[in-house]
């Protein structure tokens, strides 16, 4: 569920003599000294004084070179863009996760961890360069204005968006705006001869990070946490209390694909499962100022009872902290595949130009002492290809392909062997679904063909679907062979070459995915996840593990 740079350098003028250049350098040194004084006073990191002279020389060298490039280079250059590039290259030499975020991108970067935003509240799909509504968010302005799943958006704020080749990010920007402001949207709806023109007042939209929370049976709960945003803990606690009220006695916590987020939200979530005052995580940095230890401190909502945590190679950072703590204390069985391996702590530093530096200041360690961070060396490109390498090595298909160094062996509270040095290795390995990652199925999904087909079906059969309860739909609805043929033909028109053999292999998975998309439009997100469960091998294994009390006790060494 799974973090900036002085103001633009002053441009110097040509020096007429060595003496004048010397005076220029002295002036620069004085300015640097004054600037350092400002940084020391305002920078919470308290810059190290181990080697201040080298830092000053490096700063002056960069400033001088940038000045000469701007003044004397044969062609006109964008010095700000050059400075941004230099900063990015410098930070990549440190580690893969220290980053500079320019002011223009900061709002977009921060939005991922916000618990709400101002907008109209629609989930949409982009298919054949046409924006199609998947669902209006419950209670939002779009739903109140009458927008329906399957509506195609032609224009937003008098800007043509259909066929305009706009990115998903740009479309999102057009929908969002100050609370209370109006946006005019033109939509095409099946069965209507003319487009609809709606004026919608933007309002505050919840940006939930708990994607689903429901009872699988009378005792077993399922909670999906997609990231650790500002409101994640509160959302999670509300969901957990509600499920406990419904009779939950065992739980599957799904952290697959969770890239992390705020550490304190993650540790508070873990505290709901860990009793006493046991350690949850600790960090180790340069000197004592970045060292910290976090312990359980509250009486949690679910400190007893069977617990399974689902992870995969997309689970990173704060998600790994949660999984590692629960595994080290033998509180949960971890099911899935080895997690990403992001165990570096970033401190956000606001810069004077509005940008932000997210600088690595420490490393995460699990209670048993395991480092979560995988090796990264000096080659950023190689680090970014590491997940692809796992597939090539067979690691995503077999636990036997995962190798840990013996010196990185650790013990859980009950003496089980676990390993450090790169992610959290699950207690129960589940191979990645080769059909879900087959080339043909992946193209169908990435082109938006499956979702577009499902939306079209929903619109054509909306009256029938509204006359059903979800339980009736789930028990009786099936995607036919003829519908799969129609889907393949539609995909071919969109550039996805028909592959009859590949279609036969992935047909069960594709039927399930189409049914889930239709259920999402007709019955909501819980229905979507309920349908998906049927073909979710990892979740099925997790449900088996959480329901088998004997296996739970044996695996956890109790």
XYZ file of C-alpha atoms in Angstrom:
558
model
C 0.000 0.000 0.000
C 3.251 0.989 -0.212
C 9.073 10.130 -0.982
C 14.167 19.307 -3.891
C 17.124 21.885 -4.811
C 18.123 25.475 -4.283
C 16.495 28.247 -6.289
C 17.602 28.561 -9.917
C 21.247 29.650 -9.997
C 22.060 33.249 -10.689
C 23.577 33.781 -14.152
C 27.058 35.403 -14.118
C 28.518 37.811 -16.675
C 31.836 37.431 -18.598
C 34.879 38.353 -16.466
C 37.165 41.025 -17.984
C 40.199 40.039 -15.937
C 41.514 37.524 -13.441
C 41.049 40.063 -10.665
C 37.399 40.659 -11.556
C 36.833 36.912 -11.769
C 38.445 36.551 -8.380
C 36.094 39.138 -6.912
C 33.185 37.313 -8.546
C 34.234 34.041 -6.913
C 34.590 35.775 -3.525
C 31.085 37.156 -3.912
C 29.825 33.685 -4.744
C 31.530 32.232 -1.661
C 29.928 34.910 0.507
C 26.513 34.208 -1.031
C 27.042 30.480 -0.460
C 27.998 31.058 3.160
C 24.851 33.110 3.691
C 22.790 30.494 1.901
C 24.248 27.698 4.047
C 23.379 29.697 7.142
C 19.762 29.835 5.893
C 19.737 26.109 5.192
C 21.147 25.255 8.594
C 18.507 27.407 10.230
C 15.582 26.046 8.210
C 16.521 22.556 7.032
C 15.291 19.965 9.574
C 18.051 17.558 8.488
C 20.855 19.714 9.983
C 23.400 19.190 7.172
C 26.486 17.226 8.175
C 29.583 19.315 8.882
C 31.904 16.399 8.106
C 32.928 17.790 4.738
C 31.455 21.282 4.229
C 34.303 22.489 1.968
C 33.737 19.760 -0.614
C 29.998 20.464 -0.591
C 30.663 24.183 -1.163
C 33.058 23.461 -4.026
C 30.575 21.120 -5.676
C 27.791 23.685 -5.421
C 29.943 26.437 -6.926
C 31.148 24.158 -9.720
C 27.599 23.322 -10.773
C 26.457 26.941 -10.544
C 29.434 28.160 -12.598
C 28.987 25.558 -15.334
C 25.256 26.220 -15.617
C 25.987 29.947 -15.945
C 28.488 29.373 -18.769
C 26.096 27.009 -20.581
C 23.274 29.535 -20.403
C 25.481 32.439 -21.523
C 27.879 30.947 -24.074
C 26.450 27.671 -25.426
C 25.881 27.717 -29.216
C 22.134 27.095 -28.971
C 19.444 28.367 -26.620
C 18.870 26.019 -23.688
C 16.302 25.587 -20.943
C 18.516 25.934 -17.849
C 15.736 24.895 -15.457
C 15.230 21.685 -17.387
C 18.998 21.067 -17.346
C 19.087 21.645 -13.590
C 16.192 19.230 -13.050
C 17.977 16.607 -15.157
C 21.210 17.053 -13.193
C 19.393 16.652 -9.887
C 17.632 13.491 -11.025
C 20.923 11.968 -12.196
C 22.625 12.893 -8.927
C 19.913 11.336 -6.784
C 19.948 8.132 -8.844
C 23.583 7.756 -7.770
C 22.425 7.593 -4.154
C 19.647 5.012 -4.207
C 16.545 4.191 -6.296
C 14.075 5.976 -4.018
C 15.585 9.399 -3.307
C 13.734 11.636 -5.764
C 13.192 15.275 -6.693
C 9.613 16.279 -7.497
C 9.309 19.568 -9.417
C 6.694 22.038 -8.224
C 4.547 21.369 -11.311
C 4.263 17.672 -10.380
C 4.005 17.959 -6.620
C 0.220 18.214 -6.379
C -0.194 15.191 -8.630
C 2.325 13.218 -6.540
C 0.677 14.160 -3.248
C -2.811 13.290 -4.533
C -2.025 9.560 -4.305
C -1.914 9.762 -0.509
C -4.837 12.123 -0.012
C -7.996 10.768 1.559
C -10.244 13.010 -0.536
C -10.252 15.452 -3.454
C -12.486 18.047 -5.093
C -14.181 16.793 -8.249
C -17.309 15.241 -9.744
C -16.721 11.647 -8.628
C -16.610 9.199 -11.513
C -14.581 6.111 -12.252
C -13.864 5.913 -15.969
C -12.257 3.779 -18.640
C -10.462 4.999 -21.788
C -11.293 2.822 -24.803
C -10.612 3.744 -28.448
C -9.787 7.238 -27.232
C -13.258 7.618 -25.751
C -13.810 8.265 -22.057
C -16.474 5.897 -20.743
C -17.995 6.005 -17.253
C -17.426 2.784 -15.303
C -19.391 4.004 -12.297
C -20.270 7.273 -10.566
C -18.965 7.272 -7.003
C -21.727 6.670 -4.484
C -23.246 9.879 -3.171
C -21.037 12.086 -5.364
C -22.106 14.935 -7.659
C -21.947 12.765 -10.783
C -24.358 10.214 -9.326
C -26.705 12.960 -8.128
C -26.625 14.517 -11.613
C -27.757 11.226 -13.126
C -24.545 10.019 -14.781
C -24.720 6.262 -15.409
C -22.230 3.455 -16.093
C -21.556 3.241 -19.824
C -22.101 6.942 -20.531
C -19.487 8.234 -22.980
C -17.990 11.634 -22.206
C -17.691 13.832 -25.294
C -16.517 17.101 -23.721
C -15.562 18.549 -20.338
C -15.764 22.298 -19.686
C -16.324 22.860 -23.438
C -13.086 20.997 -24.232
C -13.512 18.106 -26.648
C -12.163 14.945 -25.033
C -13.524 12.197 -27.291
C -10.923 11.419 -29.946
C -8.580 14.085 -28.556
C -5.887 11.577 -27.476
C -5.770 12.879 -23.917
C -4.086 10.893 -21.170
C -5.952 9.533 -18.163
C -4.079 12.054 -16.010
C -5.178 14.999 -18.167
C -8.793 13.827 -18.120
C -8.642 13.581 -14.336
C -7.316 17.158 -14.157
C -10.278 18.389 -16.211
C -12.761 16.696 -13.898
C -11.193 18.055 -10.716
C -11.354 21.660 -9.570
C -12.240 23.902 -6.631
C -15.101 22.752 -4.470
C -18.357 24.480 -5.489
C -17.197 25.262 -9.030
C -19.342 24.042 -11.910
C -18.178 21.925 -14.821
C -20.269 21.328 -17.922
C -20.099 17.802 -19.342
C -21.472 16.537 -22.649
C -22.310 12.828 -22.671
C -23.602 10.266 -25.143
C -25.950 7.629 -23.726
C -27.171 4.481 -25.395
C -30.744 4.825 -26.619
C -30.773 8.624 -26.689
C -30.701 10.434 -30.029
C -29.049 13.556 -28.654
C -26.131 14.080 -26.271
C -26.843 15.032 -22.672
C -25.556 18.371 -21.373
C -25.057 18.391 -17.591
C -23.733 21.149 -15.345
C -22.240 19.543 -12.235
C -21.066 21.316 -9.077
C -17.792 19.826 -7.844
C -17.632 18.761 -4.214
C -15.391 16.840 -1.837
C -15.004 13.223 -2.957
C -13.729 10.504 -0.611
C -10.629 8.771 -2.011
C -10.908 5.466 -0.241
C -7.885 3.192 0.212
C -9.926 0.293 1.625
C -11.238 -1.085 -1.672
C -13.431 -3.812 -0.198
C -14.455 -5.173 3.190
C -17.012 -7.954 3.526
C -17.716 -11.370 5.021
C -16.876 -14.298 2.754
C -18.893 -16.574 5.043
C -20.386 -16.255 8.519
C -16.951 -16.089 10.164
C -14.364 -15.104 7.550
C -13.726 -11.477 6.709
C -11.845 -10.031 3.747
C -10.351 -6.524 3.692
C -8.455 -5.129 0.689
C -6.119 -2.173 1.445
C -4.737 -0.612 -1.742
C -2.340 1.946 -0.153
C -1.568 3.641 3.156
C -3.031 7.122 2.642
C -3.906 9.779 5.188
C -7.261 8.207 6.104
C -6.390 4.527 5.655
C -6.228 3.590 9.323
C -9.603 5.198 10.093
C -11.212 3.476 7.090
C -9.671 0.154 8.080
C -10.712 0.421 11.727
C -14.290 1.258 10.749
C -14.415 -1.723 8.370
C -12.893 -4.108 10.919
C -15.269 -3.056 13.700
C -18.231 -3.469 11.352
C -17.128 -6.962 10.313
C -16.558 -7.936 13.942
C -20.108 -6.807 14.665
C -21.305 -9.113 11.868
C -19.534 -12.105 13.402
C -15.961 -12.051 12.042
C -13.634 -14.445 13.884
C -10.936 -14.841 11.182
C -9.591 -12.459 8.593
C -7.802 -12.254 5.247
C -5.933 -8.938 4.881
C -5.138 -8.332 1.204
C -2.031 -6.156 0.636
C -1.334 -7.317 -2.920
C -0.244 -4.471 -5.162
C -0.107 -2.079 -2.181
C 2.871 0.245 -2.862
C 3.005 1.647 0.680
C 2.475 5.208 1.852
C 2.436 6.737 5.317
C 4.370 4.568 7.788
C 2.410 5.671 10.855
C -0.885 4.575 9.266
C 0.648 1.188 8.522
C 2.006 0.693 12.054
C -1.321 1.705 13.586
C -3.021 -0.895 11.386
C -0.504 -3.537 12.486
C -1.121 -2.550 16.116
C -4.729 -3.723 15.741
C -3.371 -7.286 15.451
C -0.316 -7.278 17.751
C -0.834 -7.508 21.488
C 1.186 -6.137 24.379
C 4.031 -3.742 23.644
C 5.894 -5.770 21.040
C 8.020 -4.049 18.415
C 6.441 -3.381 15.011
C 9.346 -1.825 13.092
C 12.548 0.102 13.641
C 14.657 2.364 11.460
C 18.400 2.893 11.362
C 19.984 5.939 9.712
C 23.099 8.118 9.848
C 23.518 9.050 13.484
C 20.846 8.794 16.128
C 18.497 11.466 14.801
C 16.932 9.145 12.229
C 16.832 6.031 14.387
C 13.399 5.095 15.680
C 11.536 2.158 17.184
C 7.787 1.690 16.956
C 5.930 -0.581 19.375
C 2.387 -1.807 19.773
C 0.667 0.472 22.277
C -3.106 0.020 22.105
C -5.500 -2.807 22.768
C -6.188 -3.856 19.192
C -9.494 -4.828 17.674
C -8.276 -8.271 16.499
C -5.314 -9.453 18.571
C -6.645 -13.011 18.652
C -8.096 -15.108 15.854
C -6.840 -16.599 12.612
C -5.186 -14.060 10.321
C -3.745 -14.379 6.811
C -1.942 -11.608 4.955
C -1.910 -11.734 1.139
C 1.159 -10.230 -0.584
C 2.831 -10.268 -3.977
C 5.690 -8.637 -5.859
C 3.677 -5.396 -5.932
C 3.488 -5.123 -2.133
C 6.081 -2.569 -1.052
C 7.370 -0.295 1.706
C 4.735 0.225 4.426
C 2.848 -2.876 3.212
C 6.040 -4.887 3.783
C 6.406 -3.400 7.256
C 2.959 -4.736 8.189
C 3.564 -8.188 6.683
C 7.038 -8.446 8.242
C 5.871 -7.512 11.733
C 2.960 -9.950 11.684
C 5.218 -12.731 10.371
C 8.037 -12.088 12.879
C 5.604 -12.256 15.785
C 3.911 -15.378 14.360
C 0.660 -13.458 14.415
C -0.304 -14.233 10.803
C 0.373 -16.614 7.953
C 1.720 -14.712 4.954
C 0.464 -16.092 1.619
C 1.524 -15.208 -1.919
C 4.921 -14.317 -3.387
C 8.003 -12.414 -2.240
C 7.274 -8.736 -1.811
C 8.964 -5.919 -3.741
C 11.775 -5.193 -1.279
C 11.519 -1.427 -0.668
C 12.920 -0.771 2.811
C 14.333 2.752 2.522
C 12.804 5.605 4.507
C 12.222 8.899 2.658
C 11.912 12.271 4.390
C 9.974 14.888 2.371
C 11.719 18.287 2.270
C 9.849 21.290 0.859
C 12.034 23.494 -1.353
C 11.894 27.216 -1.906
C 10.784 26.807 -5.541
C 7.739 24.778 -4.545
C 9.312 21.451 -5.405
C 10.088 18.656 -2.982
C 13.058 16.441 -2.215
C 12.267 13.017 -0.858
C 15.584 11.954 0.591
C 16.439 8.527 1.963
C 17.439 8.983 5.600
C 17.225 5.459 7.041
C 16.346 1.810 6.453
C 13.387 -0.195 7.715
C 13.955 -3.354 9.756
C 11.404 -5.896 10.949
C 11.164 -6.756 14.667
C 13.486 -9.746 14.165
C 16.117 -7.507 12.546
C 15.475 -8.233 8.865
C 16.271 -5.538 6.321
C 13.393 -5.216 3.869
C 15.417 -3.423 1.158
C 16.647 -5.523 -1.755
C 20.148 -4.855 -3.178
C 20.395 -1.951 -5.608
C 24.058 -1.184 -6.222
C 24.820 1.764 -8.481
C 22.786 0.809 -11.551
C 19.299 2.324 -11.437
C 18.241 0.727 -14.727
C 19.154 -2.726 -13.452
C 17.216 -2.117 -10.237
C 14.130 -1.127 -12.211
C 14.325 -4.404 -14.152
C 14.594 -6.576 -11.045
C 10.970 -7.726 -11.092
C 11.323 -8.810 -14.712
C 14.388 -10.756 -13.630
C 12.326 -12.635 -11.054
C 10.059 -13.884 -13.800
C 13.026 -14.920 -15.957
C 14.550 -16.834 -13.025
C 11.298 -18.696 -12.422
C 10.765 -17.086 -9.029
C 7.145 -16.194 -9.739
C 6.363 -19.804 -10.631
C 8.226 -21.753 -7.939
C 9.366 -21.059 -4.386
C 12.441 -23.225 -5.042
C 13.756 -20.521 -7.381
C 13.998 -18.017 -4.515
C 17.414 -18.080 -2.849
C 18.474 -16.269 0.330
C 21.942 -16.017 1.821
C 22.380 -18.174 4.931
C 23.862 -15.270 6.869
C 20.555 -13.422 6.445
C 18.655 -16.075 8.426
C 16.484 -14.842 11.310
C 14.010 -16.368 13.758
C 10.404 -15.499 14.536
C 9.062 -15.369 18.096
C 8.323 -19.101 17.944
C 11.604 -20.031 16.284
C 10.554 -20.301 12.645
C 13.212 -19.448 10.071
C 12.712 -16.314 7.994
C 15.128 -14.408 5.766
C 16.126 -10.797 5.220
C 17.868 -8.984 2.427
C 15.049 -8.255 0.040
C 11.310 -8.266 0.644
C 9.145 -10.548 2.779
C 9.038 -14.193 1.718
C 5.579 -15.696 2.352
C 4.985 -18.734 4.537
C 2.769 -20.227 1.839
C 3.903 -19.663 -1.753
C 1.340 -19.314 -4.557
C 2.615 -19.194 -8.136
C 1.533 -16.290 -10.317
C -1.390 -17.114 -12.574
C 0.182 -17.639 -16.002
C -3.163 -17.114 -17.743
C -3.694 -13.731 -16.065
C -0.255 -12.718 -17.270
C -0.458 -14.267 -20.734
C 0.224 -11.919 -23.640
C -3.267 -12.171 -25.123
C -5.163 -11.673 -21.849
C -2.874 -8.786 -20.902
C -3.516 -7.029 -24.231
C -7.283 -7.451 -23.856
C -7.122 -5.829 -20.434
C -4.602 -3.072 -21.223
C -6.551 -1.977 -24.302
C -9.673 -1.667 -22.170
C -11.550 -4.097 -24.405
C -12.944 -6.304 -21.625
C -14.222 -3.410 -19.550
C -15.737 -1.673 -22.587
C -17.497 -4.907 -23.576
C -18.863 -5.303 -20.046
C -20.118 -1.715 -19.942
C -21.862 -2.146 -23.281
C -23.511 -5.335 -22.016
C -24.615 -3.601 -18.822
C -26.243 -0.762 -20.736
C -28.036 -3.160 -23.083
C -29.388 -5.273 -20.197
C -29.694 -2.685 -17.466
C -33.401 -3.280 -16.795
C -32.912 -7.034 -16.435
C -29.916 -6.636 -14.130
C -31.724 -4.154 -11.903
C -34.463 -6.730 -11.409
C -32.005 -9.195 -9.841
C -30.434 -9.453 -6.435
C -26.664 -9.932 -6.568
C -27.001 -13.441 -5.166
C -29.268 -14.399 -8.079
C -26.924 -12.814 -10.594
C -23.855 -14.527 -9.144
C -25.509 -17.932 -9.078
C -26.961 -17.895 -12.568
C -25.119 -15.462 -14.838
C -22.580 -16.860 -17.310
C -20.645 -15.357 -20.236
C -21.410 -17.449 -23.349
C -19.054 -18.691 -26.062
C -20.789 -16.389 -28.537
C -20.063 -13.391 -26.308
C -16.365 -14.341 -26.155
C -16.283 -14.549 -29.946
C -17.891 -11.106 -30.106
C -15.319 -9.780 -27.649
C -12.443 -11.170 -29.726
C -13.873 -9.510 -32.857
C -14.180 -6.186 -31.030
C -10.605 -6.543 -29.786
C -9.351 -7.234 -33.309
C -10.854 -3.931 -34.448
C -8.811 -2.274 -31.696
C -5.560 -3.855 -32.849
C -5.489 -6.968 -30.638
C -4.845 -9.783 -33.112
C -7.244 -12.697 -32.686
C -5.613 -15.785 -31.178
C -8.119 -18.633 -30.959
C -5.809 -20.927 -28.984
C -4.958 -18.210 -26.455
C -8.660 -17.369 -26.137
C -9.484 -20.985 -25.296
C -6.763 -21.087 -22.625
C -7.817 -17.890 -20.876
C -11.581 -18.316 -21.423
C -12.420 -19.264 -17.787
C -10.468 -16.288 -16.466
C -11.924 -13.943 -19.048
C -15.503 -15.071 -18.362
C -14.935 -14.375 -14.670
C -13.394 -10.948 -15.316
C -16.251 -9.887 -17.616
C -18.803 -11.059 -15.081
C -16.982 -9.103 -12.357
C -16.984 -5.907 -14.446
C -20.728 -6.276 -15.085
C -21.300 -6.914 -11.376
C -19.308 -3.760 -10.539
C -21.607 -1.623 -12.680
C -24.820 -3.268 -11.514
C -24.157 -4.022 -7.840
C -21.051 -2.159 -6.660
C -17.427 -2.883 -5.662
C -18.114 -5.666 -3.146
C -19.916 -7.607 -5.871
C -16.878 -7.104 -8.122
C -14.476 -8.633 -5.599
C -16.912 -11.413 -4.728
C -17.067 -12.543 -8.359
C -13.298 -12.280 -8.827
C -12.732 -14.578 -5.860
C -13.788 -17.585 -7.907
C -10.705 -17.397 -10.169
C -8.289 -15.895 -7.610
C -5.889 -18.731 -6.746
C -4.001 -16.674 -4.156
C -7.167 -15.675 -2.335
C -8.505 -19.217 -2.466
C -5.278 -20.449 -0.860
C -5.526 -17.719 1.771
C -9.114 -18.649 2.597
C -8.069 -22.273 2.954
C -5.209 -21.297 5.266
C -7.289 -19.002 7.446
C -9.997 -21.643 7.790
C -7.652 -24.513 8.685
C -6.943 -24.010 12.399
C -4.632 -27.019 12.602
C -2.486 -25.775 9.740
C -2.495 -22.289 11.284
C -1.083 -23.561 14.543
C 1.482 -25.799 12.838
C 2.754 -23.089 10.505
C 2.991 -20.521 13.268
C 4.791 -22.902 15.609
C 2.167 -22.665 18.338
